[in-house]
Amino acid sequence: MTISAEPRHLDARYDVLVVGAGPAGMAAAIGAREMGADSVLLVDRERDPGGILLQCIHSGFGLHAFKEEITGPEYAERFFEQVLDHEVDVLTDAFVMDVTAERRVKLMSPSVGVTTVDAGAVVLAMGARERTRGAIHIPGDRPSGVMTAGLAQKMVNLEGYLPGRRAVILGSGDIGLIMARRLTLEGVEVVGVFELLAHPSGLGRNIVQCLEDFDIPLHLSTTVVGIHGRDRLERLTVAPVDDQRQPLMDRAWDVDCDTLLLSIGLIPDAELARDLGARMDPLTGGPMVSSTMETSLPGVFAAGNVVHVNDLADWVSQEARVAGEAAGALSTGRMRPLEDIRLLPGDNVGYVVPHTISSDHTQTVSFRVRKPIYGDTQLRLGEVHRRKLKAAVPAEMITIKVGPHLLEGFTGDALRVDAVPFDAEADAPSDAVGGER
Amino acid sequence: MADSTTETAVYLCTGCPLGCRLEVDAVAGDVIEVRGHTCKRGERYGRQEYLDPRRPLSTTVWVRGARVARLPVRSAESVPRDRLVEVAEALRGVCVDAPVRRGQVVLADVAGTGVDVIASRSLEPVG
Ligand SMILES: Cc1cc2nc3c(=O)[nH]c(=O)nc-3n(C[C@H](O)[C@H](O)[C@H](O)COP(=O)(O)OP(=O)(O)OC[C@H]3O[C@@H](n4cnc5c(N)ncnc54)[C@H](O)[C@@H]3O)c2cc1C
Ligand code: SF4
């Protein structure tokens, strides 16, 4: 099977056009075809489909989608084979410049120039980008050697050069942890990982496999307060922080290094959605979506990291499949489900996706907690559902399946999602209006 | 090994992102009980982690004649944890020629571990 991606031809109109060929876009394209869309175009600005997966060479993908643990490139390739099996047209090296509410898509590529394509439905799957130094205001010089962890990942894994010889990582997000191991394996000395918060923001498995296995120290409640170096980074000043996250300068110390990788989070790459006038969620930075991942603009769907930053590509694929199926169904003239229940983030919940749900079908609701709870956690969906979790940490997205049976007797128009320590729950006065066992 | 005293080791299961906290009881080097797992994989992990910790290894090698400079590779099975760096070093000088098929063996029996290293990606030749 060849994985080169040249469109057989480029039509002026497609039933469904998907922007971005990462795990979200690929799954959406497959879903659209399976729900009856006759013509589907998958567009990506990169030369190869796969999105961020191509640089995620570590294993940890596919446990749900393929029932085995594989690497990012393998996940991408296996998915792309399915895309080709589903007779999706693929156009790579093509940048989508603009999408209108009428679903006219303007794209630019060396092979077709600037072209406009009309689509019955559009799925936005542009992924996320990393927060950069500007997002955290570290004082000091601006030498080279300071970059995001994802950029370093691309450099090392695709282009084949090392960012430096002695590295420090700021932020304990998964990408940073993974890069700590990656650089160590490439012979770069990783001096330590510094995290402002009192808890790591990456997954526990990555703390074990990427730091502890290699004796790389993790300094919690500590941050970088100074960057020094004229042309190249030479030294950092780091300091512990108090409860208010203020650095304790009298306890600051210097660390010699030539590389600083920032792993301080991702934000949805949602410009196209914003420009389009889709209603945005300030909590996620992505567009608001219905249970079928439709934005506030009819026929424009969104899925994957462009909606909210996921930790597992497998979830991205699942969510995007829903979007693609709905886009495919819409393009063949099928009705959308009645969506009349809003979801609201409640106690200790940072965000909830989707923003509305329907009592007509089963949907997956995803959310993240704001503060970690290392122990029994009570999860509540309004008064209609309760579940006890072993723990709830921001690093891990939590999902609830919400089907018609849960919503049967529900007559309100909004449900709150809460995740609180279990004991507090028991102590809290019950304001249940009945129906709860 | 301590005679019949039970030794308890605590691990974070890396079997999946849930990250269950495992307690492994062992007597004289034999695992007698694993607790804290949510699924069977966790039990196996706890036992393995105590007796012979292993990790999957991913790295990249040079590739000639493809559109990218590096080919992602991984160990076909996990390798001993304490030999990860050594295995990565053994792969550092390796260079393969495009085309490459996903799953193709890039280096057999890497560093004498008995484990093969395979390509994680297919790459077409360019030109
Ligand atoms: C460093 C890192 C490590 C990770 N580790 C794991 C892991 O161990 N296990 C796991 O399951 N998940 C992991 N993830 C998460 C997972 O990879 C992501 O959640 C997933 O890739 C998101 O998929 P996506 O399709 O939404 O976005 P992406 O994969 O980012 O794909 C978006 C695509 O859209 C394209 N695009 C964007 N804008 C345009 C435009 N205007 N025109 C055309 N194309 C455009 C981009 O080129 C890109 O190909 C990791 C992520 C990162 C960044
Ligand atoms: S015990 Fe099972 S559920 Fe828990 S982390 Fe391990 S593999 Fe995951």
XYZ file of C-alpha atoms and ligand atoms in Angstrom, chain A residues 19-25 43-46 48-53 55-56 58-62 94-97 125-128 150 153 174-175 178 205-206 266 269 272 303-306 309-314 316, ligand 1:
106
model
C -9.478 20.676 7.374
C -6.473 18.951 8.950
C -5.340 15.337 8.495
C -4.306 14.492 12.042
C -6.104 11.727 13.929
C -9.191 13.964 14.161
C -9.388 14.788 10.479
C -6.839 18.718 3.349
C -3.596 19.257 5.252
C -0.913 21.902 5.008
C 1.877 19.402 5.678
C 2.324 13.941 4.952
C -0.974 13.213 6.646
C -0.872 12.316 10.341
C -0.642 15.653 12.124
C 1.276 15.814 15.346
C 1.372 11.996 15.493
C 6.610 13.398 15.575
C 5.204 11.433 18.543
C 6.830 7.007 21.498
C 4.280 4.305 22.125
C 1.066 5.011 23.978
C -1.317 5.275 21.083
C -3.945 2.885 19.835
C -2.457 22.674 0.976
C -3.139 25.436 3.465
C -6.745 26.319 4.209
C -6.846 30.110 4.320
C -9.677 19.526 12.671
C -6.689 21.864 12.843
C -5.357 20.572 16.147
C -3.620 22.680 18.766
C 7.048 20.197 20.527
C 10.429 17.044 19.212
C 3.391 15.351 28.726
C 5.290 16.732 25.764
C 8.456 12.807 26.726
C 2.974 7.042 33.541
C 5.130 9.669 31.903
C -1.420 23.637 24.209
C -5.530 26.288 16.778
C -10.412 29.573 11.235
C -13.270 17.865 16.452
C -10.043 16.935 18.165
C -7.556 19.335 19.708
C -9.087 22.298 17.920
C -6.829 19.571 24.140
C -7.039 15.807 24.443
C -4.458 13.577 26.071
C -5.163 10.527 23.959
C -5.233 10.381 20.194
C -7.701 7.511 20.558
C -9.619 12.330 19.382
C 4.095 15.914 21.944
C 2.790 15.195 22.041
C 2.757 13.948 22.641
C 1.574 13.226 22.705
N 1.569 11.972 23.247
C 0.456 11.204 23.172
C 0.446 9.832 23.605
O 1.432 9.331 24.143
N -0.660 9.100 23.439
C -1.764 9.627 22.874
O -2.760 8.910 22.692
N -1.820 10.938 22.495
C -0.731 11.732 22.622
N -0.753 13.046 22.214
C -2.026 13.639 21.844
C -2.423 13.409 20.428
O -1.315 13.295 19.596
C -3.236 14.559 20.039
O -4.286 14.636 20.938
C -3.754 14.372 18.629
O -2.708 14.300 17.703
C -4.655 15.527 18.246
O -5.190 15.269 16.969
P -5.753 16.377 16.024
O -6.088 15.684 14.764
O -6.803 17.135 16.719
O -4.564 17.417 15.810
P -3.154 17.296 15.065
O -2.575 15.962 15.185
O -2.369 18.446 15.566
O -3.517 17.542 13.538
C -3.929 18.792 13.025
C -3.595 18.864 11.561
O -4.224 20.004 10.985
C -3.342 20.581 10.054
N -3.746 21.984 9.884
C -3.869 22.927 10.855
N -4.272 24.094 10.322
C -4.418 23.884 8.995
C -4.823 24.725 7.906
N -5.162 25.993 8.084
N -4.849 24.176 6.682
C -4.519 22.873 6.489
N -4.139 22.057 7.473
C -4.088 22.552 8.706
C -1.986 20.398 10.686
O -0.971 20.441 9.707
C -2.108 19.008 11.297
O -1.687 17.994 10.407
C 0.407 13.797 22.173
C 0.437 15.083 21.599
C 1.609 15.783 21.531
C 1.626 17.159 20.911
